[in-house]
mmCIF file of C-alpha atoms in Angstrom:
data_model
loop_
_atom_site.group_PDB
_atom_site.id
_atom_site.type_symbol
_atom_site.label_atom_id
_atom_site.label_comp_id
_atom_site.label_asym_id
_atom_site.label_seq_id
_atom_site.Cartn_x
_atom_site.Cartn_y
_atom_site.Cartn_z
ATOM 1 C CA MET A 146 190.698 98.662 63.250
ATOM 2 C CA ASN A 147 193.340 100.233 60.998
ATOM 3 C CA LEU A 148 195.250 102.970 62.771
ATOM 4 C CA ARG A 149 198.003 103.660 60.253
ATOM 5 C CA PHE A 150 196.231 106.593 58.638
ATOM 6 C CA LEU A 151 195.751 108.163 62.058
ATOM 7 C CA ALA A 152 199.499 108.175 62.615
ATOM 8 C CA ALA A 153 199.946 110.082 59.372
ATOM 9 C CA ALA A 154 197.209 112.498 60.319
ATOM 10 C CA LEU A 155 198.889 113.292 63.605
ATOM 11 C CA GLY A 156 202.159 114.065 61.830
ATOM 12 C CA ALA A 157 205.623 112.675 62.190
ATOM 13 C CA THR A 158 207.260 112.963 65.591
ATOM 14 C CA ALA A 159 210.993 113.492 65.844
ATOM 15 C CA ALA A 160 213.146 110.982 67.676
ATOM 16 C CA LEU A 161 213.014 111.671 71.394
ATOM 17 C CA PRO A 162 216.206 112.166 73.374
ATOM 18 C CA PHE A 163 217.294 109.794 76.098
ATOM 19 C CA GLY A 164 218.489 111.354 79.337
ATOM 20 C CA ALA A 165 217.571 112.668 82.751
ATOM 21 C CA ALA A 166 214.207 114.330 83.188
ATOM 22 C CA SER A 167 213.333 117.650 84.741
ATOM 23 C CA ALA A 168 210.529 117.601 87.269
ATOM 24 C CA THR A 169 207.205 117.428 85.506
ATOM 25 C CA ASP A 170 203.680 116.057 85.774
ATOM 26 C CA LEU A 171 202.751 112.877 83.909
ATOM 27 C CA GLU A 172 199.200 111.642 83.490
ATOM 28 C CA VAL A 173 199.067 107.848 83.840
ATOM 29 C CA THR A 174 195.893 105.967 82.887
ATOM 30 C CA HIS A 175 194.914 102.546 84.207
ATOM 31 C CA TRP A 176 191.847 100.590 85.359
ATOM 32 C CA TRP A 177 193.016 99.709 88.889
ATOM 33 C CA THR A 178 190.162 101.066 90.978
ATOM 34 C CA SER A 179 189.288 98.404 93.584
ATOM 35 C CA GLY A 180 190.521 98.933 97.135
ATOM 36 C CA GLY A 181 193.440 96.534 96.825
ATOM 37 C CA GLU A 182 194.372 97.830 93.388
ATOM 38 C CA ALA A 183 194.278 101.460 94.530
ATOM 39 C CA ALA A 184 196.631 100.622 97.406
ATOM 40 C CA ALA A 185 199.031 98.984 94.953
ATOM 41 C CA VAL A 186 199.000 101.759 92.355
ATOM 42 C CA ALA A 187 199.690 104.259 95.141
ATOM 43 C CA GLU A 188 203.070 102.545 95.537
ATOM 44 C CA LEU A 189 203.894 103.251 91.889
ATOM 45 C CA ALA A 190 202.879 106.879 92.323
ATOM 46 C CA LYS A 191 204.965 107.165 95.493
ATOM 47 C CA ALA A 192 208.044 105.782 93.750
ATOM 48 C CA PHE A 193 207.695 108.122 90.769
ATOM 49 C CA ASP A 194 206.978 111.160 92.929
ATOM 50 C CA ALA A 195 210.218 110.399 94.819
ATOM 51 C CA THR A 196 212.124 111.193 91.604
ATOM 52 C CA GLY A 197 210.931 114.798 91.849
ATOM 53 C CA ASN A 198 208.246 114.323 89.217
ATOM 54 C CA LYS A 199 204.501 113.968 89.755
ATOM 55 C CA TRP A 200 202.230 111.006 88.980
ATOM 56 C CA VAL A 201 198.865 112.413 87.883
ATOM 57 C CA ASP A 202 196.458 109.562 88.363
ATOM 58 C CA GLY A 203 194.082 108.846 85.479
ATOM 59 C CA ALA A 204 192.159 105.869 86.851
ATOM 60 C CA ILE A 205 189.226 104.775 84.681
ATOM 61 C CA ALA A 206 186.493 102.970 86.607
ATOM 62 C CA GLY A 207 185.288 99.618 85.338
ATOM 63 C CA SER A 208 187.520 97.004 83.764
ATOM 64 C CA GLY A 209 189.977 96.742 80.919
ATOM 65 C CA GLY A 210 187.091 96.249 78.518
ATOM 66 C CA THR A 211 185.716 99.628 79.588
ATOM 67 C CA ALA A 212 189.006 101.465 79.869
ATOM 68 C CA ARG A 213 190.907 100.313 76.780
ATOM 69 C CA PRO A 214 188.569 101.903 74.198
ATOM 70 C CA ILE A 215 188.860 105.211 76.059
ATOM 71 C CA MET A 216 192.636 104.971 76.195
ATOM 72 C CA ILE A 217 192.905 104.042 72.521
ATOM 73 C CA SER A 218 190.506 106.818 71.497
ATOM 74 C CA ARG A 219 192.608 109.429 73.282
ATOM 75 C CA ILE A 220 195.845 108.201 71.712
ATOM 76 C CA THR A 221 194.443 108.005 68.187
ATOM 77 C CA GLY A 222 192.568 111.286 68.641
ATOM 78 C CA GLY A 223 195.684 113.310 69.393
ATOM 79 C CA ASP A 224 195.129 113.665 73.160
ATOM 80 C CA PRO A 225 197.548 111.061 74.530
ATOM 81 C CA MET A 226 198.292 110.475 78.175
ATOM 82 C CA ALA A 227 201.949 110.142 79.155
ATOM 83 C CA ALA A 228 201.697 106.449 80.033
ATOM 84 C CA THR A 229 198.967 103.852 80.013
ATOM 85 C CA GLN A 230 198.402 100.358 81.316
ATOM 86 C CA PHE A 231 197.597 97.479 79.004
ATOM 87 C CA ASN A 232 197.765 93.743 79.621
ATOM 88 C CA HIS A 233 200.753 91.761 78.421
ATOM 89 C CA GLY A 234 200.037 90.680 74.893
ATOM 90 C CA ARG A 235 198.665 92.201 71.728
ATOM 91 C CA GLN A 236 196.300 94.905 72.999
ATOM 92 C CA ALA A 237 198.533 97.782 71.869
ATOM 93 C CA GLU A 238 199.829 96.076 68.727
ATOM 94 C CA GLU A 239 197.943 98.250 66.249
ATOM 95 C CA LEU A 240 198.874 101.442 68.105
ATOM 96 C CA VAL A 241 202.534 100.484 67.811
ATOM 97 C CA GLN A 242 202.174 99.587 64.148
ATOM 98 C CA ALA A 243 200.532 102.960 63.553
ATOM 99 C CA GLY A 244 203.602 104.711 64.939
ATOM 100 C CA LEU A 245 201.805 106.175 67.951
ATOM 101 C CA MET A 246 203.769 104.528 70.768
ATOM 102 C CA ARG A 247 207.244 105.226 72.029
ATOM 103 C CA ASP A 248 210.165 102.876 71.403
ATOM 104 C CA LEU A 249 211.784 101.983 74.758
ATOM 105 C CA THR A 250 214.622 99.912 73.323
ATOM 106 C CA ASP A 251 217.344 102.380 74.394
ATOM 107 C CA ILE A 252 216.337 102.412 78.062
ATOM 108 C CA ALA A 253 215.653 98.657 78.052
ATOM 109 C CA THR A 254 219.147 98.066 76.693
ATOM 110 C CA LYS A 255 220.796 100.480 79.112
ATOM 111 C CA GLU A 256 219.085 98.856 82.109
ATOM 112 C CA ASN A 257 219.499 95.301 80.837
ATOM 113 C CA TRP A 258 215.801 94.386 80.858
ATOM 114 C CA LYS A 259 216.442 91.266 78.803
ATOM 115 C CA GLU A 260 218.465 89.836 81.686
ATOM 116 C CA ILE A 261 216.295 90.931 84.608
ATOM 117 C CA VAL A 262 212.752 90.403 83.247
ATOM 118 C CA LYS A 263 211.662 86.808 83.849
ATOM 119 C CA PRO A 264 210.171 84.877 82.168
ATOM 120 C CA SER A 265 211.406 86.203 78.834
ATOM 121 C CA SER A 266 207.904 85.920 77.341
ATOM 122 C CA LEU A 267 206.957 89.102 79.240
ATOM 123 C CA LEU A 268 209.427 91.216 77.327
ATOM 124 C CA ASP A 269 208.687 89.263 74.146
ATOM 125 C CA SER A 270 205.103 90.522 74.450
ATOM 126 C CA CYS A 271 206.478 94.079 74.470
ATOM 127 C CA THR A 272 208.620 93.477 71.390
ATOM 128 C CA ILE A 273 207.459 94.200 67.855
ATOM 129 C CA GLU A 274 209.858 93.916 64.930
ATOM 130 C CA GLY A 275 212.806 93.764 67.317
ATOM 131 C CA LYS A 276 211.933 96.921 69.266
ATOM 132 C CA ILE A 277 210.649 97.106 72.859
ATOM 133 C CA TYR A 278 207.535 99.207 73.401
ATOM 134 C CA CYS A 279 206.461 98.582 76.992
ATOM 135 C CA ALA A 280 207.665 98.150 80.565
ATOM 136 C CA PRO A 281 206.265 95.017 82.270
ATOM 137 C CA VAL A 282 205.327 95.581 85.920
ATOM 138 C CA ASN A 283 203.925 92.281 87.166
ATOM 139 C CA ILE A 284 203.019 88.682 86.509
ATOM 140 C CA HIS A 285 199.350 88.021 87.053
ATOM 141 C CA SER A 286 198.087 84.470 86.906
ATOM 142 C CA TRP A 287 194.430 83.641 86.392
ATOM 143 C CA GLN A 288 194.623 80.026 87.587
ATOM 144 C CA TRP A 289 193.325 80.275 91.151
ATOM 145 C CA LEU A 290 190.304 79.130 93.128
ATOM 146 C CA TRP A 291 189.779 81.265 96.239
ATOM 147 C CA LEU A 292 187.775 79.666 99.040
ATOM 148 C CA SER A 293 186.100 81.065 102.157
ATOM 149 C CA ASN A 294 187.061 78.863 105.105
ATOM 150 C CA ALA A 295 184.159 80.325 107.107
ATOM 151 C CA ALA A 296 181.604 79.421 104.426
ATOM 152 C CA PHE A 297 182.604 75.762 104.405
ATOM 153 C CA LYS A 298 182.624 75.653 108.198
ATOM 154 C CA GLN A 299 179.089 77.079 108.228
ATOM 155 C CA ALA A 300 178.016 74.460 105.661
ATOM 156 C CA GLY A 301 179.545 71.689 107.768
ATOM 157 C CA VAL A 302 181.950 70.401 105.123
ATOM 158 C CA GLU A 303 185.729 70.322 104.830
ATOM 159 C CA VAL A 304 187.452 73.002 102.772
ATOM 160 C CA PRO A 305 187.942 71.400 99.323
ATOM 161 C CA LYS A 306 191.385 70.480 98.075
ATOM 162 C CA ASN A 307 190.477 70.458 94.366
ATOM 163 C CA TRP A 308 187.775 71.289 91.831
ATOM 164 C CA ASP A 309 185.935 67.944 92.105
ATOM 165 C CA GLU A 310 185.657 68.288 95.893
ATOM 166 C CA PHE A 311 184.427 71.844 95.420
ATOM 167 C CA VAL A 312 181.672 70.739 93.024
ATOM 168 C CA ALA A 313 180.709 67.930 95.435
ATOM 169 C CA ALA A 314 180.416 70.441 98.306
ATOM 170 C CA ALA A 315 178.072 72.762 96.374
ATOM 171 C CA PRO A 316 174.784 71.218 97.623
ATOM 172 C CA ALA A 317 175.851 71.662 101.257
ATOM 173 C CA LEU A 318 176.738 75.285 100.609
ATOM 174 C CA GLU A 319 173.414 75.924 98.891
ATOM 175 C CA LYS A 320 171.542 74.295 101.777
ATOM 176 C CA ALA A 321 173.298 76.751 104.118
ATOM 177 C CA GLY A 322 172.182 79.686 101.934
ATOM 178 C CA ILE A 323 175.636 80.233 100.456
ATOM 179 C CA VAL A 324 176.299 80.764 96.735
ATOM 180 C CA PRO A 325 178.850 78.068 95.854
ATOM 181 C CA LEU A 326 180.746 80.005 93.176
ATOM 182 C CA ALA A 327 180.779 83.786 92.780
ATOM 183 C CA VAL A 328 181.078 84.946 89.151
ATOM 184 C CA GLY A 329 180.469 88.619 88.409
ATOM 185 C CA GLY A 330 178.476 89.739 85.400
ATOM 186 C CA GLN A 331 181.299 91.341 83.407
ATOM 187 C CA PRO A 332 182.037 89.238 80.294
ATOM 188 C CA TRP A 333 185.768 88.945 80.956
ATOM 189 C CA GLN A 334 185.106 87.123 84.229
ATOM 190 C CA ALA A 335 183.227 84.222 82.617
ATOM 191 C CA ASN A 336 185.794 84.152 79.813
ATOM 192 C CA GLY A 337 188.683 83.989 82.277
ATOM 193 C CA ALA A 338 187.004 81.298 84.366
ATOM 194 C CA PHE A 339 186.669 79.125 81.259
ATOM 195 C CA ASP A 340 190.362 79.533 80.418
ATOM 196 C CA VAL A 341 191.241 78.438 83.973
ATOM 197 C CA LEU A 342 189.008 75.387 83.640
ATOM 198 C CA MET A 343 190.631 74.651 80.286
ATOM 199 C CA VAL A 344 194.160 74.231 81.606
ATOM 200 C CA ALA A 345 193.032 72.547 84.846
ATOM 201 C CA ILE A 346 190.729 69.980 83.231
ATOM 202 C CA ALA A 347 192.233 69.471 79.761
ATOM 203 C CA GLY A 348 195.870 70.096 80.695
ATOM 204 C CA LYS A 349 198.669 72.323 79.468
ATOM 205 C CA GLU A 350 199.217 70.481 76.176
ATOM 206 C CA ASN A 351 195.601 70.802 75.049
ATOM 207 C CA PHE A 352 195.457 74.416 76.245
ATOM 208 C CA GLU A 353 198.403 75.247 74.012
ATOM 209 C CA LYS A 354 197.048 73.252 71.070
ATOM 210 C CA VAL A 355 193.831 75.248 71.194
ATOM 211 C CA PHE A 356 195.076 78.763 71.950
ATOM 212 C CA ALA A 357 198.645 78.773 70.627
ATOM 213 C CA GLN A 358 198.279 76.434 67.641
ATOM 214 C CA LYS A 359 194.615 77.336 66.944
ATOM 215 C CA ASP A 360 193.761 73.625 66.559
ATOM 216 C CA GLU A 361 190.077 73.533 65.660
ATOM 217 C CA GLU A 362 189.932 69.726 65.866
ATOM 218 C CA VAL A 363 191.136 69.675 69.466
ATOM 219 C CA ALA A 364 188.787 72.559 70.331
ATOM 220 C CA ALA A 365 185.859 70.480 69.054
ATOM 221 C CA GLY A 366 187.120 67.221 70.588
ATOM 222 C CA PRO A 367 186.353 65.070 73.655
ATOM 223 C CA GLU A 368 188.969 66.583 75.994
ATOM 224 C CA ILE A 369 187.522 70.058 75.570
ATOM 225 C CA ALA A 370 184.030 68.606 75.957
ATOM 226 C CA LYS A 371 185.072 67.761 79.543
ATOM 227 C CA VAL A 372 185.961 71.417 80.032
ATOM 228 C CA PHE A 373 182.513 72.490 78.867
ATOM 229 C CA LYS A 374 180.969 70.012 81.311
ATOM 230 C CA ALA A 375 182.979 71.697 84.085
ATOM 231 C CA ALA A 376 181.893 75.117 82.799
ATOM 232 C CA ASP A 377 178.294 73.909 82.957
ATOM 233 C CA ASP A 378 178.876 72.973 86.613
ATOM 234 C CA ALA A 379 180.419 76.383 87.210
ATOM 235 C CA ARG A 380 177.485 78.336 85.772
ATOM 236 C CA ARG A 381 175.036 76.235 87.788
ATOM 237 C CA MET A 382 176.982 76.902 90.988
ATOM 238 C CA SER A 383 177.256 80.621 90.232
ATOM 239 C CA LYS A 384 173.524 81.181 89.912
ATOM 240 C CA GLY A 385 172.472 83.835 92.380
ATOM 241 C CA THR A 386 175.746 85.771 92.431
ATOM 242 C CA ASN A 387 173.946 88.967 91.338
ATOM 243 C CA VAL A 388 176.970 91.291 91.242
ATOM 244 C CA GLN A 389 178.840 92.822 88.313
ATOM 245 C CA ASP A 390 182.356 93.744 89.403
ATOM 246 C CA TRP A 391 185.000 91.127 90.136
ATOM 247 C CA ASN A 392 185.890 92.667 93.494
ATOM 248 C CA GLN A 393 182.236 92.525 94.535
ATOM 249 C CA ALA A 394 182.343 88.790 93.824
ATOM 250 C CA THR A 395 185.592 88.539 95.805
ATOM 251 C CA ASN A 396 183.872 90.345 98.678
ATOM 252 C CA MET A 397 181.222 87.634 98.703
ATOM 253 C CA VAL A 398 184.000 85.140 99.442
ATOM 254 C CA ILE A 399 185.576 87.435 102.040
ATOM 255 C CA THR A 400 182.247 87.793 103.862
ATOM 256 C CA GLY A 401 181.308 84.106 103.565
ATOM 257 C CA LYS A 402 178.353 84.760 101.261
ATOM 258 C CA ALA A 403 180.026 82.629 98.586
ATOM 259 C CA GLY A 404 182.078 79.491 98.916
ATOM 260 C CA GLY A 405 184.623 80.346 96.254
ATOM 261 C CA GLN A 406 185.652 82.337 93.213
ATOM 262 C CA ILE A 407 187.777 81.552 90.176
ATOM 263 C CA MET A 408 189.813 84.714 89.799
ATOM 264 C CA GLY A 409 193.349 85.880 89.179
ATOM 265 C CA ASP A 410 195.857 86.480 91.930
ATOM 266 C CA TRP A 411 194.879 90.159 92.060
ATOM 267 C CA ALA A 412 192.084 88.964 94.361
ATOM 268 C CA GLN A 413 194.745 88.706 97.074
ATOM 269 C CA GLY A 414 194.837 92.473 97.332
ATOM 270 C CA GLU A 415 191.187 92.471 98.409
ATOM 271 C CA PHE A 416 191.735 89.765 101.042
ATOM 272 C CA GLN A 417 194.740 91.688 102.355
ATOM 273 C CA LEU A 418 192.805 94.957 102.522
ATOM 274 C CA ALA A 419 190.069 93.153 104.485
ATOM 275 C CA GLY A 420 192.637 91.942 107.023
ATOM 276 C CA GLN A 421 192.250 88.285 106.103
ATOM 277 C CA LYS A 422 195.127 85.840 106.315
ATOM 278 C CA ALA A 423 195.955 83.197 103.720
ATOM 279 C CA GLY A 424 195.629 79.684 105.113
ATOM 280 C CA VAL A 425 193.558 80.909 108.055
ATOM 281 C CA ASP A 426 190.612 82.912 106.733
ATOM 282 C CA TYR A 427 190.814 81.807 103.122
ATOM 283 C CA THR A 428 192.364 79.046 101.046
ATOM 284 C CA CYS A 429 193.899 79.335 97.588
ATOM 285 C CA LEU A 430 194.117 76.477 95.099
ATOM 286 C CA PRO A 431 196.440 77.178 92.152
ATOM 287 C CA GLY A 432 195.294 75.344 89.054
ATOM 288 C CA LEU A 433 192.034 74.610 90.911
ATOM 289 C CA GLY A 434 194.021 72.056 92.911
ATOM 290 C CA VAL A 435 194.067 69.847 89.806
ATOM 291 C CA ASN A 436 196.907 71.075 87.623
ATOM 292 C CA GLU A 437 199.291 73.516 89.305
ATOM 293 C CA VAL A 438 200.130 75.706 86.331
ATOM 294 C CA ILE A 439 200.030 79.485 86.249
ATOM 295 C CA SER A 440 199.869 81.887 83.340
ATOM 296 C CA THR A 441 202.486 84.576 82.923
ATOM 297 C CA GLY A 442 200.230 87.358 81.768
ATOM 298 C CA GLY A 443 199.883 90.580 83.673
ATOM 299 C CA ASP A 444 200.269 94.283 83.125
ATOM 300 C CA ALA A 445 202.686 96.569 81.306
ATOM 301 C CA PHE A 446 202.914 100.296 80.705
ATOM 302 C CA TYR A 447 203.117 101.793 77.227
ATOM 303 C CA PHE A 448 204.206 105.343 76.502
ATOM 304 C CA PRO A 449 202.506 107.312 73.709
ATOM 305 C CA LEU A 450 204.723 109.607 71.658
ATOM 306 C CA LEU A 451 204.632 113.159 73.031
ATOM 307 C CA GLU A 452 205.735 116.448 71.513
ATOM 308 C CA ASP A 453 206.596 117.956 74.913
ATOM 309 C CA GLU A 454 210.339 117.353 75.400
ATOM 310 C CA GLU A 455 210.279 117.572 79.212
ATOM 311 C CA LYS A 456 207.401 115.099 79.477
ATOM 312 C CA SER A 457 209.218 112.819 77.056
ATOM 313 C CA LYS A 458 212.260 112.826 79.329
ATOM 314 C CA ALA A 459 210.051 112.141 82.352
ATOM 315 C CA GLN A 460 208.581 109.128 80.544
ATOM 316 C CA GLU A 461 212.062 107.597 80.628
ATOM 317 C CA VAL A 462 212.278 108.160 84.379
ATOM 318 C CA LEU A 463 208.889 106.517 84.891
ATOM 319 C CA ALA A 464 209.777 103.501 82.747
ATOM 320 C CA SER A 465 212.967 103.031 84.740
ATOM 321 C CA THR A 466 211.203 103.510 88.088
ATOM 322 C CA LEU A 467 208.590 100.850 87.336
ATOM 323 C CA LEU A 468 211.264 98.153 87.127
ATOM 324 C CA LYS A 469 213.358 99.225 90.113
ATOM 325 C CA PRO A 470 213.651 96.383 92.687
ATOM 326 C CA GLU A 471 212.095 98.431 95.501
ATOM 327 C CA THR A 472 209.163 99.478 93.292
ATOM 328 C CA GLN A 473 208.583 95.909 92.193
ATOM 329 C CA VAL A 474 208.432 94.659 95.785
ATOM 330 C CA ALA A 475 206.193 97.418 97.174
ATOM 331 C CA PHE A 476 203.743 97.278 94.276
ATOM 332 C CA ASN A 477 203.420 93.509 93.901
ATOM 333 C CA LEU A 478 203.052 92.764 97.608
ATOM 334 C CA LYS A 479 199.926 94.924 97.621
ATOM 335 C CA LYS A 480 198.692 93.900 94.166
ATOM 336 C CA GLY A 481 198.901 90.166 94.904
ATOM 337 C CA SER A 482 200.917 89.621 91.735
ATOM 338 C CA LEU A 483 204.455 88.367 91.228
ATOM 339 C CA PRO A 484 207.349 90.667 90.278
ATOM 340 C CA VAL A 485 208.827 90.610 86.786
ATOM 341 C CA ARG A 486 212.295 90.565 88.329
ATOM 342 C CA GLY A 487 213.656 87.312 89.674
ATOM 343 C CA ASP A 488 216.260 89.046 91.840
ATOM 344 C CA VAL A 489 214.048 90.775 94.411
ATOM 345 C CA ASP A 490 213.416 89.872 98.062
ATOM 346 C CA LEU A 491 209.869 88.689 98.699
ATOM 347 C CA ALA A 492 210.326 87.438 102.251
ATOM 348 C CA ALA A 493 207.086 89.222 103.181
ATOM 349 C CA ALA A 494 205.039 87.220 100.647
ATOM 350 C CA ASN A 495 201.992 85.397 102.034
ATOM 351 C CA ASP A 496 201.317 81.667 101.629
ATOM 352 C CA CYS A 497 199.468 82.087 98.334
ATOM 353 C CA MET A 498 202.156 84.277 96.781
ATOM 354 C CA LYS A 499 204.755 81.711 97.870
ATOM 355 C CA LYS A 500 202.767 78.996 96.080
ATOM 356 C CA GLY A 501 202.825 81.097 92.931
ATOM 357 C CA LEU A 502 206.558 81.763 93.253
ATOM 358 C CA ASP A 503 207.205 78.034 93.685
ATOM 359 C CA ILE A 504 205.197 77.168 90.561
ATOM 360 C CA LEU A 505 207.016 79.903 88.631
ATOM 361 C CA ALA A 506 210.401 78.603 89.824
ATOM 362 C CA LYS A 507 209.500 75.109 88.623
ATOM 363 C CA GLY A 508 208.629 76.498 85.204
ATOM 364 C CA ASN A 509 205.052 75.227 85.277
ATOM 365 C CA VAL A 510 203.819 78.173 83.251
ATOM 366 C CA ILE A 511 201.701 79.013 80.223
ATOM 367 C CA GLN A 512 201.185 82.207 78.307
ATOM 368 C CA GLY A 513 197.856 83.912 78.903
ATOM 369 C CA THR A 514 195.264 84.062 76.159
ATOM 370 C CA ASP A 515 195.834 87.835 75.878
ATOM 371 C CA GLN A 516 199.315 86.916 74.643
ATOM 372 C CA LEU A 517 198.136 84.114 72.348
ATOM 373 C CA LEU A 518 195.046 85.627 70.733
ATOM 374 C CA SER A 519 194.272 88.942 69.090
ATOM 375 C CA ALA A 520 191.993 91.390 70.885
ATOM 376 C CA ASP A 521 189.258 90.578 68.351
ATOM 377 C CA SER A 522 189.437 86.829 69.012
ATOM 378 C CA GLN A 523 189.416 87.480 72.758
ATOM 379 C CA LYS A 524 186.304 89.626 72.370
ATOM 380 C CA GLN A 525 184.530 86.817 70.516
ATOM 381 C CA LYS A 526 185.368 84.436 73.357
ATOM 382 C CA GLU A 527 184.125 86.938 75.929
ATOM 383 C CA ASP A 528 180.817 87.289 74.110
ATOM 384 C CA LEU A 529 180.388 83.513 73.935
ATOM 385 C CA PHE A 530 181.098 82.776 77.597
ATOM 386 C CA SER A 531 179.159 85.768 78.837
ATOM 387 C CA GLU A 532 176.150 84.393 76.996
ATOM 388 C CA PHE A 533 176.845 80.820 78.135
ATOM 389 C CA PHE A 534 176.942 81.762 81.824
ATOM 390 C CA ALA A 535 173.859 83.978 81.536
ATOM 391 C CA ASN A 536 171.749 81.737 79.290
ATOM 392 C CA HIS A 537 171.274 78.296 80.807
ATOM 393 C CA SER A 538 169.332 77.136 77.760
ATOM 394 C CA MET A 539 172.573 77.142 75.753
ATOM 395 C CA THR A 540 173.879 73.583 75.933
ATOM 396 C CA PRO A 541 177.558 72.795 76.490
ATOM 397 C CA GLU A 542 177.535 71.078 73.087
ATOM 398 C CA ASP A 543 176.264 74.173 71.290
ATOM 399 C CA ALA A 544 178.747 76.371 73.134
ATOM 400 C CA GLN A 545 181.635 74.078 72.227
ATOM 401 C CA LYS A 546 180.687 74.194 68.558
ATOM 402 C CA ARG A 547 180.730 77.985 68.603
ATOM 403 C CA PHE A 548 184.026 77.919 70.482
ATOM 404 C CA ALA A 549 185.614 75.661 67.885
ATOM 405 C CA ASP A 550 184.471 78.061 65.145
ATOM 406 C CA ILE A 551 186.117 80.973 66.988
ATOM 407 C CA ILE A 552 189.378 79.043 67.310
ATOM 408 C CA ALA A 553 189.275 78.073 63.629
ATOM 409 C CA ALA A 554 189.141 81.745 62.648
ATOM 410 C CA ALA A 555 191.371 83.066 65.428
ATOM 411 C CA ASP A 556 194.496 85.114 64.798
#
């Protein structure tokens, strides 16, 4: 998709002034619509409204795959919102290159974002040609296996401590009428589960060789073959899930209808909303209990260029508000994610969040595939793993060959 001509068509926009904003309404688009997500985004709205401005919520139901095309279409079509969520990485790269997104370098410099945002890769993902174009709001890690303690008790087996024990417990769960692994039907869920298996089974070094270095030989090799064997186990265990949305799959774990789910730490918001307690009602295994590494992806807000001067000033207030210590704490405690600031008090964090903070402090981190691959390459992966999980006639060997071809052509 080439957006440069669209920037020209919309006309040049004058440099926007930096300063205090008058009270004004700002439409903010995002795809946080589950119960836990809605509770978290309400904290952002509350913080912005406290500045005397008004957060006008533009939630788009579905997932990022549904919402992003709508967001991009509005921006390129001349009907931009005031701010919009994207994931850390390259999803807004072409919009920036087309001159449609606001440069936040002045406010980032004034508020010292380079010192307070940790790890530095988060702000690096917002930086194009030396200029900062987004405000990171959280660190979301995909590398978690969430387990229903009640489901394993009903099946008469111990709660697993790692992936191998989980696979071994699957027959007992099935005998008790419980789906071992809940995987929703949206393509990004199968794609994300594979990436989690990749780093857990093949290790950090091979993960980075494949996704960062685009090493086709490693992608086609024996270590990644083990990952596809694990993915084959995962699709077998997920048969019978019969839900689409990720939070519906999480609810299966909450209600004991499924033994577990591979899902990012945003699942914690759903457990919290349901009144469940980490370590009592559910168990979390970072890195599937095999390789305790977490990714430092997550969410950031971008600000389309606006002609309205008052709204432009209010954008600055919103960007600043998103990174305030109190906003970071309130939002991330409900979202289940980690703050982008390392200087905030998270004494109220639950056991699972504390595990994530400990892993982050040790530096056992990787960049997410949204940061390492273009949106097009990610889409090809999504299509492959969606088909793999849905079509059991596709062999792991055939899927690995297609995967290696995607990596060979990836950018």
